[in-house]
Amino acid sequence: MFPSYWGNFVIESSRTHMTITDYTNEAIDLLKHLIATPSTSRDEERAADVMQQRMESYGLTTHRIKNNVWTIGPDYDSHRPTILLNAHIDTVKAVSSWTRDPFQPSVEDGKLFGLGSNDCGGGLCSLLQVFRFLTSKVQSYNLIYLASAEEEVSGKDGISLALPELPSIDVAIVGEPTGMQPAIAEKGLMVLDMTAHGKSGHAARNEGVNAIYEALPDIEWVRDYKFQNVSEYLGPVKMTVTVINAGTQHNVIPDECRMLIDVRTNEKYTNEEVFDIICRHVHSDLHAHSFRLQPSHISSDHPLVRRCVDMGMTPYGSPTLSDQALMSFPSFKLGPGESSRSHSADEFIRISEIGDAVGKYIQLLDGAAV
């Protein structure tokens, strides 16, 4: 149904004369430079410099705010729909169980090792090469490429700082590692403070009100409550009490019990709606750290999702959070690598996965309707 882009052949266009192998090699070379440039969240300036310099070396006009770098296709027309290609440049900190230097890129048995190689350097570098190819030809849509910062911490100086500076977006592809299968739904996140109150007293006498005991019915409700609306791709809303703090010493009845609740929302609810439901059922005081990390979903009937399916891909729902949570427009995750490798020691991506991603992205987007 779609043209084939596999193999080491010349891709003809008005502005380029490169093969899939050429683009893949460019992506791998850039990824090696990024691995060698430490870029933990909120400390991505050097990596942003690497991205900006490489983009400008390709003849692209760049824009930057803090450590977010983007470029807009040269034939931008406000009357056409716009696709955003996005991935993040920051990484988590290297865990202590690495057996190799996390900042020394090395290739062994077809695997490129290094911190951020899988999450999500493969998608970041592949999408940049795809942007180059797609903007070398006439398309029916505009294209924007954004390398964003602070994704791993959902920071205020990350994508939420950059998006207001961009033209209107109709749909986004986020290059997180999904095994090149489209994640068309993603759970949102809320962290809640729940506080039960009692009255202090001496533990040896029958006095006071134990705040721990006051908290028990609310803890049980959080454990047992089933939200009515269940997502086809994400399942039910999930709540978990993860931290409890109470008491000062063994012989004092605790007058306060403080808890943290991790809430993973599906696209059937907004975070605010879930918060209101919880408030109506618990007796403890409740406070949300933020409502900003919303669940996301794109229709399975969207033209790009349908095209993914026609290419043999299988849509699914992702339990892990990404910058999709901060996008107000339709989006889905699609990228090389596997989520299970993210944030792990001796992180790697397969060289073949990068080449496969470049080819599949081009097959998906070249000549696509939005």
CSV table of C-alpha atoms in Angstrom, one decimal:
chain,number,residue,atom,x,y,z
A,1,MET,CA,0.0,0.0,0.0
A,2,PHE,CA,2.9,2.4,0.8
A,3,PRO,CA,6.2,2.9,-1.0
A,4,SER,CA,9.1,0.9,0.3
A,5,TYR,CA,12.0,2.8,1.9
A,6,TRP,CA,14.1,-0.2,3.1
A,7,GLY,CA,17.6,-0.9,2.0
A,8,ASN,CA,20.7,1.1,0.9
A,9,PHE,CA,19.3,3.0,-2.0
A,10,VAL,CA,19.2,6.6,-3.0
A,11,ILE,CA,16.2,8.6,-1.9
A,12,GLU,CA,15.4,11.1,-4.6
A,13,SER,CA,14.2,14.5,-3.7
A,14,SER,CA,14.7,18.1,-4.7
A,15,ARG,CA,17.2,18.8,-1.9
A,16,THR,CA,18.9,15.6,-0.9
A,17,HIS,CA,20.7,12.6,-2.3
A,18,MET,CA,21.1,10.3,0.7
A,19,THR,CA,20.3,6.7,1.5
A,20,ILE,CA,18.6,5.2,4.6
A,21,THR,CA,22.0,4.1,5.6
A,22,ASP,CA,23.4,7.6,5.4
A,23,TYR,CA,20.6,9.0,7.6
A,24,THR,CA,21.0,6.1,10.0
A,25,ASN,CA,24.7,6.7,10.3
A,26,GLU,CA,24.1,10.4,10.9
A,27,ALA,CA,21.7,9.5,13.7
A,28,ILE,CA,24.2,7.1,15.3
A,29,ASP,CA,27.0,9.6,15.1
A,30,LEU,CA,24.9,12.3,16.8
A,31,LEU,CA,23.7,9.9,19.5
A,32,LYS,CA,27.3,9.0,20.3
A,33,HIS,CA,28.1,12.7,20.8
A,34,LEU,CA,25.0,13.0,23.1
A,35,ILE,CA,26.0,10.0,25.2
A,36,ALA,CA,29.4,11.6,25.7
A,37,THR,CA,27.8,14.8,26.9
A,38,PRO,CA,26.2,14.4,30.4
A,39,SER,CA,22.7,15.8,30.3
A,40,THR,CA,20.8,15.0,33.4
A,41,SER,CA,17.6,16.9,33.9
A,42,ARG,CA,18.0,20.6,34.5
A,43,ASP,CA,21.7,20.3,33.4
A,44,GLU,CA,21.2,19.9,29.7
A,45,GLU,CA,22.9,23.0,28.4
A,46,ARG,CA,25.8,21.3,26.8
A,47,ALA,CA,23.6,18.7,25.1
A,48,ALA,CA,21.3,21.4,23.8
A,49,ASP,CA,24.4,23.1,22.4
A,50,VAL,CA,25.3,19.8,20.6
A,51,MET,CA,21.8,19.5,19.2
A,52,GLN,CA,21.7,23.2,18.0
A,53,GLN,CA,25.1,23.0,16.4
A,54,ARG,CA,24.3,19.8,14.6
A,55,MET,CA,21.0,21.1,13.4
A,56,GLU,CA,22.6,24.3,12.1
A,57,SER,CA,25.3,22.2,10.4
A,58,TYR,CA,22.5,20.7,8.3
A,59,GLY,CA,21.4,24.1,7.2
A,60,LEU,CA,18.4,24.2,9.5
A,61,THR,CA,17.2,27.5,11.2
A,62,THR,CA,17.1,26.9,14.9
A,63,HIS,CA,15.2,28.5,17.8
A,64,ARG,CA,16.0,28.0,21.4
A,65,ILE,CA,14.5,28.8,24.8
A,66,LYS,CA,16.5,27.7,27.8
A,67,ASN,CA,17.6,24.1,26.8
A,68,ASN,CA,14.8,23.4,24.4
A,69,VAL,CA,15.8,23.6,20.7
A,70,TRP,CA,13.5,23.4,17.7
A,71,THR,CA,13.4,24.0,13.9
A,72,ILE,CA,10.4,24.6,11.7
A,73,GLY,CA,10.2,23.3,8.1
A,74,PRO,CA,11.2,25.9,5.6
A,75,ASP,CA,8.0,25.8,3.6
A,76,TYR,CA,5.7,26.5,6.7
A,77,ASP,CA,2.2,27.6,5.7
A,78,SER,CA,-0.3,28.5,8.4
A,79,HIS,CA,-3.1,27.2,6.2
A,80,ARG,CA,-1.8,23.6,6.4
A,81,PRO,CA,-1.9,21.2,9.4
A,82,THR,CA,1.2,20.8,11.4
A,83,ILE,CA,3.0,17.7,12.8
A,84,LEU,CA,5.4,18.0,15.7
A,85,LEU,CA,8.2,15.5,16.0
A,86,ASN,CA,9.4,15.6,19.6
A,87,ALA,CA,11.9,13.8,21.9
A,88,HIS,CA,13.8,14.8,25.0
A,89,ILE,CA,17.5,15.4,25.5
A,90,ASP,CA,17.7,14.9,29.2
A,91,THR,CA,18.5,11.7,31.1
A,92,VAL,CA,18.1,10.3,34.6
A,93,LYS,CA,21.2,10.0,36.7
A,94,ALA,CA,23.2,6.8,36.1
A,95,VAL,CA,22.5,4.1,38.7
A,96,SER,CA,25.4,2.7,40.7
A,97,SER,CA,25.1,-0.7,39.1
A,98,TRP,CA,26.5,0.3,35.7
A,99,THR,CA,29.4,-2.0,34.8
A,100,ARG,CA,30.8,0.4,32.1
A,101,ASP,CA,31.2,4.2,31.8
A,102,PRO,CA,27.7,5.5,31.1
A,103,PHE,CA,29.2,8.5,29.2
A,104,GLN,CA,31.5,6.4,27.0
A,105,PRO,CA,29.5,5.3,23.9
A,106,SER,CA,30.5,1.8,22.8
A,107,VAL,CA,29.2,-0.6,20.2
A,108,GLU,CA,29.3,-4.3,21.0
A,109,ASP,CA,27.3,-7.1,19.2
A,110,GLY,CA,25.2,-4.5,17.4
A,111,LYS,CA,24.3,-2.7,20.6
A,112,LEU,CA,25.2,1.0,21.3
A,113,PHE,CA,25.7,1.3,25.1
A,114,GLY,CA,25.4,4.6,27.0
A,115,LEU,CA,23.2,6.6,29.3
A,116,GLY,CA,20.2,8.0,27.3
A,117,SER,CA,20.8,5.7,24.3
A,118,ASN,CA,17.4,4.1,24.6
A,119,ASP,CA,15.5,6.8,26.6
A,120,CYS,CA,15.3,8.5,24.4
A,121,GLY,CA,18.4,9.2,22.3
A,122,GLY,CA,17.4,6.8,19.6
A,123,GLY,CA,14.1,8.5,19.0
A,124,LEU,CA,15.7,12.0,19.3
A,125,CYS,CA,18.3,11.4,16.7
A,126,SER,CA,16.2,9.3,14.3
A,127,LEU,CA,13.4,11.9,14.2
A,128,LEU,CA,15.9,14.7,13.4
A,129,GLN,CA,17.1,12.7,10.3
A,130,VAL,CA,13.4,12.0,9.4
A,131,PHE,CA,12.7,15.8,9.6
A,132,ARG,CA,15.6,16.4,7.2
A,133,PHE,CA,14.2,13.9,4.7
A,134,LEU,CA,10.6,15.0,4.9
A,135,THR,CA,11.3,18.7,4.6
A,136,SER,CA,13.4,18.0,1.5
A,137,LYS,CA,10.2,17.1,-0.3
A,138,VAL,CA,6.8,18.8,-0.7
A,139,GLN,CA,4.4,17.5,1.9
A,140,SER,CA,0.7,18.4,2.6
A,141,TYR,CA,1.6,19.4,6.1
A,142,ASN,CA,4.0,21.5,8.1
A,143,LEU,CA,6.7,19.9,10.2
A,144,ILE,CA,8.3,21.0,13.4
A,145,TYR,CA,11.2,19.2,15.2
A,146,LEU,CA,11.6,19.9,18.9
A,147,ALA,CA,14.3,18.6,21.2
A,148,SER,CA,13.0,19.3,24.7
A,149,ALA,CA,14.5,19.4,28.1
A,150,GLU,CA,13.5,18.3,31.7
A,151,GLU,CA,11.2,15.5,30.5
A,152,GLU,CA,12.4,13.1,33.2
A,153,VAL,CA,11.3,15.5,35.9
A,154,SER,CA,8.4,17.1,34.2
A,155,GLY,CA,10.2,20.4,34.8
A,156,LYS,CA,8.8,23.9,34.3
A,157,ASP,CA,11.7,24.8,31.9
A,158,GLY,CA,11.0,21.8,29.6
A,159,ILE,CA,8.4,21.4,26.9
A,160,SER,CA,5.8,23.4,28.7
A,161,LEU,CA,8.1,26.4,28.2
A,162,ALA,CA,8.7,25.7,24.5
A,163,LEU,CA,5.2,24.9,23.3
A,164,PRO,CA,3.7,28.4,23.6
A,165,GLU,CA,6.5,29.6,21.3
A,166,LEU,CA,5.5,27.2,18.5
A,167,PRO,CA,2.8,27.6,15.8
A,168,SER,CA,-0.4,25.7,16.4
A,169,ILE,CA,0.1,21.9,16.4
A,170,ASP,CA,-2.4,19.4,15.0
A,171,VAL,CA,-0.7,16.2,16.1
A,172,ALA,CA,2.6,15.1,17.6
A,173,ILE,CA,4.8,12.0,17.5
A,174,VAL,CA,6.9,11.5,20.6
A,175,GLY,CA,10.0,9.4,20.1
A,176,GLU,CA,9.9,7.5,23.4
A,177,PRO,CA,11.1,3.8,23.2
A,178,THR,CA,8.0,1.8,22.2
A,179,GLY,CA,9.5,-0.9,20.0
A,180,MET,CA,8.2,1.1,17.1
A,181,GLN,CA,4.6,0.3,18.1
A,182,PRO,CA,2.2,3.2,18.5
A,183,ALA,CA,1.3,4.0,22.1
A,184,ILE,CA,-2.0,5.8,21.5
A,185,ALA,CA,-2.9,6.3,25.2
A,186,GLU,CA,-0.8,7.2,28.2
A,187,LYS,CA,-1.7,7.4,31.9
A,188,GLY,CA,-1.6,10.7,33.7
A,189,LEU,CA,-0.1,11.2,37.2
A,190,MET,CA,-1.2,12.9,40.3
A,191,VAL,CA,0.6,12.8,43.7
A,192,LEU,CA,-1.7,13.5,46.6
A,193,ASP,CA,-1.0,14.4,50.2
A,194,MET,CA,-3.6,12.8,52.5
A,195,THR,CA,-3.5,13.8,56.2
A,196,ALA,CA,-5.6,12.3,59.0
A,197,HIS,CA,-6.0,14.2,62.2
A,198,GLY,CA,-6.3,12.9,65.8
A,199,LYS,CA,-5.5,14.1,69.3
A,200,SER,CA,-2.3,13.5,71.2
A,201,GLY,CA,-2.3,11.7,74.6
A,202,HIS,CA,-0.3,9.3,76.7
A,203,ALA,CA,-0.1,5.8,75.2
A,204,ALA,CA,-0.4,4.2,78.7
A,205,ARG,CA,-3.8,5.8,79.4
A,206,ASN,CA,-7.1,5.5,77.5
A,207,GLU,CA,-6.9,9.0,76.1
A,208,GLY,CA,-6.3,10.9,72.8
A,209,VAL,CA,-7.4,10.0,69.3
A,210,ASN,CA,-4.9,8.0,67.3
A,211,ALA,CA,-4.5,9.6,63.9
A,212,ILE,CA,-3.2,6.3,62.4
A,213,TYR,CA,-6.5,4.6,63.3
A,214,GLU,CA,-8.4,7.5,61.9
A,215,ALA,CA,-6.5,7.0,58.6
A,216,LEU,CA,-7.2,3.3,58.3
A,217,PRO,CA,-10.7,3.6,56.7
A,218,ASP,CA,-9.3,6.0,54.1
A,219,ILE,CA,-6.4,3.8,53.3
A,220,GLU,CA,-8.7,0.9,52.8
A,221,TRP,CA,-11.0,2.9,50.5
A,222,VAL,CA,-8.0,3.9,48.4
A,223,ARG,CA,-7.0,0.3,48.2
A,224,ASP,CA,-10.4,-1.1,47.3
A,225,TYR,CA,-12.2,1.6,45.3
A,226,LYS,CA,-12.9,0.9,41.6
A,227,PHE,CA,-13.5,3.8,39.2
A,228,GLN,CA,-16.4,3.2,36.9
A,229,ASN,CA,-14.8,4.2,33.6
A,230,VAL,CA,-12.2,1.7,32.3
A,231,SER,CA,-10.0,2.5,29.3
A,232,GLU,CA,-9.7,0.0,26.5
A,233,TYR,CA,-5.9,0.7,26.3
A,234,LEU,CA,-5.0,1.8,29.8
A,235,GLY,CA,-7.4,-0.1,32.0
A,236,PRO,CA,-8.7,1.4,35.3
A,237,VAL,CA,-7.5,4.4,37.3
A,238,LYS,CA,-4.9,3.1,39.7
A,239,MET,CA,-4.4,4.5,43.2
A,240,THR,CA,-1.6,3.4,45.6
A,241,VAL,CA,-0.7,4.6,49.1
A,242,THR,CA,3.1,4.7,48.9
A,243,VAL,CA,4.3,6.6,52.0
A,244,ILE,CA,3.0,6.9,55.6
A,245,ASN,CA,4.5,9.0,58.3
A,246,ALA,CA,3.0,9.4,61.8
A,247,GLY,CA,4.1,9.6,65.5
A,248,THR,CA,7.0,11.1,67.4
A,249,GLN,CA,7.8,8.4,70.0
A,250,HIS,CA,6.4,5.1,71.3
A,251,ASN,CA,4.5,6.5,74.3
A,252,VAL,CA,2.7,9.4,72.6
A,253,ILE,CA,-0.6,8.9,70.7
A,254,PRO,CA,0.0,10.4,67.2
A,255,ASP,CA,-2.2,13.4,66.4
A,256,GLU,CA,-1.4,13.4,62.7
A,257,CYS,CA,-0.9,10.8,60.0
A,258,ARG,CA,0.5,12.0,56.7
A,259,MET,CA,0.4,9.8,53.6
A,260,LEU,CA,1.3,10.1,49.9
A,261,ILE,CA,-0.9,8.6,47.2
A,262,ASP,CA,0.3,7.8,43.7
A,263,VAL,CA,-2.7,8.1,41.3
A,264,ARG,CA,-2.4,7.0,37.6
A,265,THR,CA,-5.4,8.3,35.7
A,266,ASN,CA,-6.8,7.0,32.4
A,267,GLU,CA,-8.2,9.1,29.6
A,268,LYS,CA,-11.7,8.6,30.7
A,269,TYR,CA,-11.2,11.2,33.5
A,270,THR,CA,-9.3,14.4,33.9
A,271,ASN,CA,-7.0,14.6,37.0
A,272,GLU,CA,-9.4,17.2,38.5
A,273,GLU,CA,-12.3,14.8,38.1
A,274,VAL,CA,-10.5,12.0,39.9
A,275,PHE,CA,-9.4,14.3,42.7
A,276,ASP,CA,-13.0,15.4,43.2
A,277,ILE,CA,-14.2,11.8,43.5
A,278,ILE,CA,-11.5,11.0,46.0
A,279,CYS,CA,-12.4,14.1,48.1
A,280,ARG,CA,-16.0,13.0,48.3
A,281,HIS,CA,-15.1,9.6,49.7
A,282,VAL,CA,-12.2,10.2,52.2
A,283,HIS,CA,-12.4,12.0,55.6
A,284,SER,CA,-8.8,13.0,55.7
A,285,ASP,CA,-7.5,16.3,54.3
A,286,LEU,CA,-6.4,16.0,50.7
A,287,HIS,CA,-4.0,18.1,48.6
A,288,ALA,CA,-2.9,17.6,45.1
A,289,HIS,CA,0.7,18.5,44.3
A,290,SER,CA,-0.4,19.3,40.7
A,291,PHE,CA,-3.0,18.6,38.1
A,292,ARG,CA,-0.8,19.3,35.1
A,293,LEU,CA,0.3,15.7,34.2
A,294,GLN,CA,-2.9,14.7,32.4
A,295,PRO,CA,-3.7,11.4,30.7
A,296,SER,CA,-3.5,11.5,26.9
A,297,HIS,CA,-5.2,9.7,24.1
A,298,ILE,CA,-5.5,9.9,20.3
A,299,SER,CA,-8.3,8.3,18.4
A,300,SER,CA,-7.6,4.9,16.8
A,301,ASP,CA,-9.3,6.4,13.7
A,302,HIS,CA,-6.7,9.2,13.3
A,303,PRO,CA,-5.2,9.0,9.9
A,304,LEU,CA,-1.7,8.5,11.2
A,305,VAL,CA,-2.8,5.7,13.6
A,306,ARG,CA,-4.7,4.0,10.8
A,307,ARG,CA,-1.5,4.2,8.7
A,308,CYS,CA,0.5,2.6,11.5
A,309,VAL,CA,-2.0,-0.2,11.6
A,310,ASP,CA,-1.8,-0.6,7.8
A,311,MET,CA,2.0,-0.9,8.2
A,312,GLY,CA,1.5,-3.9,10.6
A,313,MET,CA,1.9,-2.0,13.9
A,314,THR,CA,-0.3,-2.7,17.0
A,315,PRO,CA,-1.6,0.3,19.0
A,316,TYR,CA,-1.4,-0.1,22.8
A,317,GLY,CA,-1.7,1.9,26.0
A,318,SER,CA,1.4,3.0,27.9
A,319,PRO,CA,1.6,3.1,31.7
A,320,THR,CA,4.7,5.3,31.7
A,321,LEU,CA,4.6,9.1,31.7
A,322,SER,CA,6.1,11.4,29.0
A,323,ASP,CA,5.8,14.9,27.7
A,324,GLN,CA,2.5,13.9,26.1
A,325,ALA,CA,1.0,14.8,29.5
A,326,LEU,CA,1.8,18.4,28.8
A,327,MET,CA,0.4,18.5,25.2
A,328,SER,CA,-3.1,19.9,24.6
A,329,PHE,CA,-3.3,18.4,21.1
A,330,PRO,CA,-3.5,14.8,19.9
A,331,SER,CA,-0.3,12.8,20.2
A,332,PHE,CA,1.1,9.3,20.4
A,333,LYS,CA,4.4,7.7,21.3
A,334,LEU,CA,6.4,5.9,18.6
A,335,GLY,CA,10.1,5.2,18.9
A,336,PRO,CA,13.0,2.8,18.7
A,337,GLY,CA,14.2,0.8,21.7
A,338,GLU,CA,12.2,-0.8,24.5
A,339,SER,CA,10.7,0.9,27.6
A,340,SER,CA,12.0,-1.9,29.8
A,341,ARG,CA,15.6,-0.8,29.1
A,342,SER,CA,15.0,2.8,30.3
A,343,HIS,CA,16.6,3.9,33.6
A,344,SER,CA,18.5,0.7,33.8
A,345,ALA,CA,22.2,-0.1,34.2
A,346,ASP,CA,24.1,-0.6,31.0
A,347,GLU,CA,21.4,0.9,28.9
A,348,PHE,CA,21.6,0.3,25.2
A,349,ILE,CA,19.9,0.6,21.9
A,350,ARG,CA,20.4,-1.7,18.9
A,351,ILE,CA,21.9,-0.2,15.8
A,352,SER,CA,19.4,-2.1,13.8
A,353,GLU,CA,16.5,-0.4,15.8
A,354,ILE,CA,17.7,3.0,14.7
A,355,GLY,CA,17.8,2.1,11.0
A,356,ASP,CA,14.4,0.4,11.3
A,357,ALA,CA,13.0,3.6,13.0
A,358,VAL,CA,14.3,5.9,10.3
A,359,GLY,CA,12.7,3.7,7.6
A,360,LYS,CA,9.4,3.3,9.3
A,361,TYR,CA,9.0,6.9,10.3
A,362,ILE,CA,9.6,7.9,6.6
A,363,GLN,CA,7.1,5.2,5.4
A,364,LEU,CA,4.6,6.5,7.9
A,365,LEU,CA,4.9,10.2,7.2
A,366,ASP,CA,6.1,10.7,3.6
A,367,GLY,CA,3.0,11.7,1.7
A,368,ALA,CA,0.7,11.2,4.7
A,369,ALA,CA,-2.6,13.0,5.3
A,370,VAL,CA,-3.2,14.6,8.7
